[in-house]
Amino acid sequence: MEFFTMFSMPLCLVFFFLCLKTAFSSSLHASSFSTTQLCSHEEAFALLQFKTSFSINKTASYLEMFNCYHTEPYSKTESWKEGIGCCSWDGVSCDNVTGHVIALDLSCSLLFGTFPSNSTLFLLKNLQSLNLSFNDFRFTKIPLEISQFTKLKHLDMSYSQFSGQVPAEIAHLPKLVSLNLSNYPYSDSPKLILETTTLRNLVQNLSEVIELVLSGVNMTSVNPRFFMNLSSFLTTLDLRGWESGLRGNFPDRIFCFPNLKIFYLGGEGNLTIDLPSSNWSSPFQELGINAMDCGRRLPEFIVDLKSLQYLGLGCNLEGSIPTSLAKLTQLRSLELSNNHFFGPIPASIGNLSQLTSLGLEFNTLSGQIPSSLANLT
């Protein structure tokens, strides 16, 4: 039997394989070196300094009715340590080529303390996404320095105990496509306040915004018509909250936004909106209108919203519940509480095979509960 060894190869092949091995080893070493060196010293230092601004409080990310996107809160900054590349830290994402920090997700991180206006976080000039939701910043005002994030596309500061006026500087983020400033409702704690001028500038300057979530934000001085100047690319508009302070008639043209999939509107009795009787052209998946007047009858044309998964209307509607709602076959939640519906519960609702939540309280319904409702999961 003959064995094929390096010694039996022609000399030129020996040199070839030796060179190939050397080149491969060098490549591995360079790759390993570049991976550990991706994060710049300046950005790592900025993040470590930011970490020291807050303590970790196990109650900071908890509040009744709110549950951190169905995940268990934990301290993401625990993994932030010197000597370890910041691109491998929890919640930190870097550009694969430049190594710059481009995304920071500190949602549900148990951060507790006031948010400093001179935070080193603002040194991250390449940041494109910032999520600070579900922490406790002790009712700090949103820093004016937020405008330094000129590359920011996604900003989420929801449910983190910010308060005071929403700074006008937030309208100076030219690339922003999603903004979430949701505040805790149903509490006496200080609120975020959105003034008319700030909203007008936000709508005018941020022409690419497709998601705007202002649930629980005080908008007492805001004229609802300014929302009609939002981009036609808008997919989400969330204005729910008993304490929004919105007044007057909210234009029903909102139902004609061609890409709007999620729309929530809430307020007290001084805010009204008319449900259109036809031309429901938006591809709604979630529609919720509560605590105001929205017309007398539930329009039959609502069954044209074939993609609807959530329908919540509590706005003094009258008449009987339409049996045609059974045509909304994608519905998972149907909330028709706080209206003036009368008569029997349509048995056809039991045919909604995807339905998991049904709310009909605070109406004047009568008759027996249809046995078909037992089919609901």
Coordinates of C-alpha atoms in Angstrom, one line a residue:
M1 CA 0.0 0.0 0.0
E2 CA 1.3 3.4 -0.9
F3 CA 0.7 6.4 1.4
F4 CA 0.3 9.9 -0.1
T5 CA 2.3 12.3 2.1
M6 CA 3.8 15.7 1.8
F7 CA 7.1 14.1 1.0
S8 CA 5.7 12.3 -2.0
M9 CA 4.4 15.6 -3.5
P10 CA 6.2 17.6 -6.1
L11 CA 8.2 20.4 -4.5
C12 CA 6.0 23.1 -6.1
L13 CA 2.9 21.7 -4.5
V14 CA 4.6 21.6 -1.1
F15 CA 5.3 25.3 -1.3
F16 CA 1.8 26.0 -2.6
F17 CA 0.1 24.3 0.4
L18 CA 2.5 26.0 2.9
C19 CA 1.7 29.4 1.5
L20 CA -2.0 28.6 1.5
K21 CA -1.9 27.6 5.2
T22 CA 0.0 30.8 6.1
A23 CA -2.5 33.0 4.2
F24 CA -5.5 31.2 5.8
S25 CA -4.0 31.6 9.3
S26 CA -3.3 35.3 8.7
S27 CA -6.9 35.7 7.5
L28 CA -8.3 34.1 10.6
H29 CA -6.2 36.3 12.8
A30 CA -7.2 39.4 11.0
S31 CA -10.8 38.5 11.2
S32 CA -10.6 37.8 14.9
F33 CA -8.8 41.1 15.5
S34 CA -11.3 43.2 13.5
T35 CA -14.2 41.6 15.3
T36 CA -12.9 42.5 18.8
Q37 CA -11.9 46.0 17.6
L38 CA -15.2 46.9 15.9
C39 CA -16.4 49.1 18.8
S40 CA -14.5 52.4 19.1
H41 CA -13.0 53.4 22.4
E42 CA -15.0 56.7 22.4
E43 CA -18.4 55.0 21.9
A44 CA -17.6 52.3 24.5
F45 CA -16.6 55.0 27.0
A46 CA -19.8 57.0 26.2
L47 CA -22.0 54.0 26.9
L48 CA -20.1 53.1 30.2
Q49 CA -20.6 56.7 31.4
F50 CA -24.3 56.5 30.5
K51 CA -24.6 53.3 32.5
T52 CA -23.3 55.1 35.6
S53 CA -26.1 57.7 35.4
F54 CA -28.6 55.2 36.6
S55 CA -29.2 52.6 39.3
I56 CA -30.9 49.3 38.8
N57 CA -34.3 49.1 40.4
K58 CA -36.3 45.9 40.0
T59 CA -39.6 47.9 40.1
A60 CA -38.6 50.4 37.4
S61 CA -39.9 48.4 34.5
Y62 CA -43.2 47.2 36.1
L63 CA -46.6 48.8 36.3
E64 CA -50.1 47.3 36.5
M65 CA -51.5 46.7 33.0
F66 CA -48.1 47.1 31.3
N67 CA -45.7 44.2 30.9
C68 CA -42.7 45.0 28.9
Y69 CA -43.9 43.5 25.6
H70 CA -44.6 40.2 27.4
T71 CA -41.0 39.7 28.4
E72 CA -39.3 39.6 31.8
P73 CA -37.4 42.8 32.5
Y74 CA -33.7 42.5 33.3
S75 CA -30.6 44.7 33.5
K76 CA -29.1 44.8 30.0
T77 CA -26.3 47.1 31.2
E78 CA -24.9 44.3 33.4
S79 CA -23.0 43.0 30.4
W80 CA -21.4 46.4 29.7
K81 CA -17.9 46.0 31.0
E82 CA -14.5 47.3 30.0
G83 CA -12.3 45.0 28.1
I84 CA -15.3 43.5 26.2
G85 CA -16.1 45.0 22.8
C86 CA -19.3 47.1 23.1
C87 CA -20.7 45.6 20.0
S88 CA -21.2 42.4 22.0
W89 CA -23.0 44.1 24.9
D90 CA -26.6 43.4 25.5
G91 CA -28.9 45.9 23.7
V92 CA -26.1 47.3 21.5
S93 CA -25.9 46.9 17.7
C94 CA -23.1 48.0 15.5
D95 CA -22.6 48.6 11.8
N96 CA -20.8 45.6 10.3
V97 CA -18.4 47.7 8.3
T98 CA -17.6 50.8 10.4
G99 CA -18.2 49.4 13.8
H100 CA -20.2 52.4 14.9
V101 CA -23.0 51.9 17.4
I102 CA -26.2 52.3 15.3
A103 CA -28.9 50.9 17.6
L104 CA -29.5 50.8 21.3
D105 CA -32.3 48.8 22.8
L106 CA -32.6 49.4 26.5
S107 CA -36.3 48.6 26.8
C108 CA -37.3 46.9 30.1
S109 CA -33.8 47.3 31.5
L110 CA -34.8 48.4 35.1
L111 CA -33.0 51.8 34.7
F112 CA -33.9 54.2 37.5
G113 CA -32.9 57.8 37.9
T114 CA -33.1 61.2 36.3
F115 CA -32.1 61.5 32.6
P116 CA -29.2 64.0 32.4
S117 CA -29.3 66.7 29.7
N118 CA -25.6 66.3 29.2
S119 CA -25.8 62.6 28.8
T120 CA -22.8 60.9 27.0
L121 CA -25.4 59.0 25.1
F122 CA -25.6 62.0 22.7
L123 CA -22.0 61.3 21.7
L124 CA -23.3 58.4 19.6
K125 CA -23.6 60.4 16.4
N126 CA -24.4 57.4 14.2
L127 CA -27.3 56.1 16.2
Q128 CA -30.3 55.1 14.0
S129 CA -32.5 53.4 16.6
L130 CA -33.0 54.2 20.3
N131 CA -35.4 52.4 22.5
L132 CA -35.7 53.5 26.1
S133 CA -39.2 52.2 26.9
F134 CA -40.3 50.8 30.2
N135 CA -37.8 52.3 32.5
D136 CA -38.2 54.9 35.3
F137 CA -36.5 58.2 34.5
R138 CA -38.3 60.0 37.4
F139 CA -40.4 62.4 35.4
T140 CA -37.4 64.0 33.7
K141 CA -37.9 66.3 30.8
I142 CA -36.9 65.0 27.4
P143 CA -33.5 66.6 26.8
L144 CA -33.3 69.3 24.1
E145 CA -30.1 67.6 23.0
I146 CA -32.2 64.8 21.4
S147 CA -31.8 66.8 18.2
Q148 CA -28.1 65.7 18.0
F149 CA -29.3 62.3 16.8
T150 CA -29.5 63.5 13.2
K151 CA -29.4 60.0 11.8
L152 CA -32.1 58.6 14.1
K153 CA -34.9 56.7 12.4
H154 CA -36.7 55.0 15.3
L155 CA -37.3 56.6 18.7
D156 CA -39.2 54.9 21.5
M157 CA -39.3 56.7 24.9
S158 CA -42.7 55.2 25.9
Y159 CA -43.7 54.3 29.5
S160 CA -40.4 55.6 31.0
Q161 CA -41.7 58.4 33.2
F162 CA -40.7 61.3 31.0
S163 CA -42.8 64.5 31.6
G164 CA -43.0 68.2 30.7
Q165 CA -43.3 69.6 27.2
V166 CA -42.2 67.5 24.3
P167 CA -39.3 69.6 23.0
A168 CA -39.6 71.3 19.7
E169 CA -36.2 69.8 18.9
I170 CA -37.8 66.5 18.4
A171 CA -39.1 67.9 15.1
H172 CA -35.5 68.4 13.9
L173 CA -34.8 64.7 13.4
P174 CA -35.0 64.6 9.6
K175 CA -34.8 60.8 9.1
L176 CA -37.3 59.8 11.8
V177 CA -39.9 57.2 10.6
S178 CA -41.3 56.1 13.9
L179 CA -41.9 58.0 17.2
N180 CA -43.4 56.5 20.4
L181 CA -43.9 58.9 23.4
S182 CA -46.7 56.9 25.1
N183 CA -47.3 57.8 28.7
Y184 CA -49.0 56.0 31.6
P185 CA -52.7 56.8 31.6
Y186 CA -55.1 56.7 34.5
S187 CA -52.7 58.2 37.0
D188 CA -52.0 61.5 38.7
S189 CA -48.4 61.5 37.7
P190 CA -46.9 64.3 35.6
K191 CA -47.6 63.9 31.9
L192 CA -45.8 64.7 28.6
I193 CA -47.4 67.7 27.0
L194 CA -47.5 68.2 23.2
E195 CA -48.1 71.8 22.1
T196 CA -49.6 72.8 18.8
T197 CA -46.4 74.4 17.5
T198 CA -44.4 71.3 18.1
L199 CA -46.9 69.1 16.4
R200 CA -47.2 71.4 13.5
N201 CA -43.4 71.4 13.1
L202 CA -43.2 67.7 13.5
V203 CA -45.8 67.1 10.8
Q204 CA -44.1 69.6 8.4
N205 CA -40.5 68.5 9.0
L206 CA -40.8 64.8 9.4
S207 CA -42.3 63.9 6.1
E208 CA -41.2 60.2 6.4
V209 CA -42.9 59.3 9.7
I210 CA -45.0 56.2 9.3
E211 CA -45.6 55.4 13.0
L212 CA -46.7 58.0 15.5
V213 CA -47.8 56.8 18.9
L214 CA -48.9 59.5 21.5
S215 CA -51.0 57.4 23.8
G216 CA -51.5 59.2 27.1
V217 CA -49.8 62.4 26.0
N218 CA -51.6 65.6 27.0
M219 CA -52.6 67.4 23.8
T220 CA -55.1 70.0 25.2
S221 CA -53.8 72.8 22.9
V222 CA -53.6 70.7 19.7
N223 CA -56.0 71.2 16.9
P224 CA -56.9 67.7 15.6
R225 CA -56.8 68.9 11.9
F226 CA -53.0 69.1 12.1
F227 CA -52.9 65.3 12.0
M228 CA -54.3 65.3 8.5
N229 CA -51.0 66.7 7.3
L230 CA -49.2 63.6 8.2
S231 CA -47.6 61.6 5.4
S232 CA -49.9 59.4 3.3
F233 CA -47.4 56.6 4.0
L234 CA -48.6 56.6 7.7
T235 CA -49.3 53.1 8.9
T236 CA -49.9 53.7 12.7
L237 CA -51.5 56.6 14.6
D238 CA -52.2 56.0 18.2
L239 CA -53.9 58.8 20.1
R240 CA -55.8 56.9 22.8
G241 CA -56.1 58.0 26.3
W242 CA -58.9 59.6 28.4
E243 CA -56.6 62.4 29.3
S244 CA -55.4 63.4 25.8
G245 CA -57.3 66.6 26.0
L246 CA -58.1 66.7 22.3
R247 CA -61.1 68.8 21.5
G248 CA -63.5 69.4 18.6
N249 CA -64.2 67.2 15.7
F250 CA -61.4 64.8 14.5
P251 CA -61.5 64.9 10.7
D252 CA -63.0 61.7 9.2
R253 CA -60.5 62.0 6.3
I254 CA -58.2 59.9 8.6
F255 CA -60.2 56.9 7.3
C256 CA -59.0 57.6 3.8
F257 CA -55.2 57.4 4.5
P258 CA -54.3 54.7 2.0
N259 CA -51.7 52.9 4.2
L260 CA -53.2 53.3 7.7
K261 CA -53.4 49.9 9.4
I262 CA -53.6 50.9 13.1
F263 CA -55.7 53.8 14.4
Y264 CA -56.6 54.5 18.0
L265 CA -58.4 57.6 19.2
G266 CA -59.6 58.4 22.7
G267 CA -60.7 61.4 24.7
E268 CA -63.5 62.8 26.8
G269 CA -66.9 64.0 25.6
N270 CA -65.6 67.1 23.9
L271 CA -63.9 65.2 21.1
T272 CA -66.0 63.7 18.3
I273 CA -65.5 61.8 15.1
D274 CA -67.9 60.7 12.4
L275 CA -67.5 57.1 11.2
P276 CA -67.9 57.3 7.4
S277 CA -70.9 55.5 5.9
S278 CA -68.8 54.4 2.9
N279 CA -65.3 54.5 1.3
W280 CA -63.4 52.6 4.0
S281 CA -60.3 52.6 1.9
S282 CA -57.6 52.1 4.6
P283 CA -56.3 48.6 5.2
F284 CA -57.1 48.6 8.9
Q285 CA -55.9 45.8 11.1
E286 CA -56.6 47.6 14.4
L287 CA -59.3 50.2 15.0
G288 CA -60.2 51.6 18.4
I289 CA -62.3 54.6 19.2
N290 CA -63.4 55.3 22.8
A291 CA -65.0 57.8 25.2
M292 CA -66.6 60.2 22.8
D293 CA -69.3 60.5 20.2
C294 CA -68.7 58.8 16.9
G295 CA -72.1 58.9 15.3
R296 CA -75.3 57.1 16.1
R297 CA -75.1 53.9 14.1
L298 CA -72.3 51.4 13.4
P299 CA -71.9 51.7 9.6
E300 CA -72.6 48.5 7.6
F301 CA -69.6 49.3 5.5
I302 CA -67.3 48.5 8.4
V303 CA -67.5 44.9 7.2
D304 CA -65.5 45.9 4.2
L305 CA -62.4 46.0 6.5
K306 CA -61.5 42.4 5.8
S307 CA -58.1 42.6 7.4
L308 CA -59.4 43.9 10.8
Q309 CA -58.1 41.9 13.8
Y310 CA -59.1 44.3 16.5
L311 CA -62.3 46.4 16.6
G312 CA -63.0 48.5 19.7
L313 CA -65.7 51.1 19.6
G314 CA -67.1 52.6 22.8
C315 CA -68.6 55.9 21.7
N316 CA -72.3 56.0 22.4
L317 CA -73.4 54.0 19.4
E318 CA -77.1 53.0 19.2
G319 CA -79.2 50.4 17.6
S320 CA -78.7 46.6 17.4
I321 CA -75.4 45.0 16.9
P322 CA -75.1 44.1 13.2
T323 CA -75.1 40.4 12.4
S324 CA -72.8 41.3 9.4
L325 CA -69.9 41.6 11.9
A326 CA -69.5 37.9 11.4
K327 CA -68.0 38.8 8.0
L328 CA -64.9 40.1 9.7
T329 CA -63.4 36.7 9.8
Q330 CA -59.9 37.8 11.0
L331 CA -61.2 39.4 14.2
R332 CA -59.4 38.3 17.3
S333 CA -60.8 40.9 19.6
L334 CA -64.2 42.7 19.5
E335 CA -64.9 45.3 22.1
L336 CA -68.3 47.1 21.9
S337 CA -68.7 48.2 25.6
N338 CA -69.9 51.6 26.7
N339 CA -72.5 52.1 24.0
H340 CA -76.3 52.0 23.8
F341 CA -76.8 48.8 21.8
F342 CA -80.0 47.0 22.5
G343 CA -81.6 43.8 21.5
P344 CA -80.1 40.3 21.3
I345 CA -76.5 39.4 20.9
P346 CA -76.1 38.1 17.3
A347 CA -75.5 34.4 17.2
S348 CA -73.4 34.9 14.2
I349 CA -70.6 36.3 16.3
G350 CA -70.0 32.8 17.5
N351 CA -68.8 32.0 13.9
L352 CA -65.7 34.2 14.3
S353 CA -63.3 31.4 14.7
Q354 CA -60.3 33.7 15.5
L355 CA -62.0 35.6 18.2
T356 CA -60.4 35.3 21.7
S357 CA -61.8 38.5 23.4
L358 CA -65.4 39.8 23.4
G359 CA -66.6 42.8 25.4
L360 CA -70.2 43.9 25.4
E361 CA -70.7 45.3 28.9
F362 CA -72.5 48.6 29.6
N363 CA -75.1 48.3 26.9
T364 CA -78.8 47.4 27.1
L365 CA -78.7 44.0 25.5
S366 CA -81.4 41.5 26.1
G367 CA -82.3 37.9 25.4
Q368 CA -80.3 34.7 25.9
I369 CA -76.6 34.4 25.4
P370 CA -76.3 32.5 22.1
S371 CA -74.9 29.0 22.5
S372 CA -72.7 29.7 19.5
L373 CA -70.5 31.8 21.8
A374 CA -69.3 28.6 23.4
N375 CA -67.4 28.0 20.2
L376 CA -65.0 30.9 20.9
T377 CA -61.6 30.0 22.2

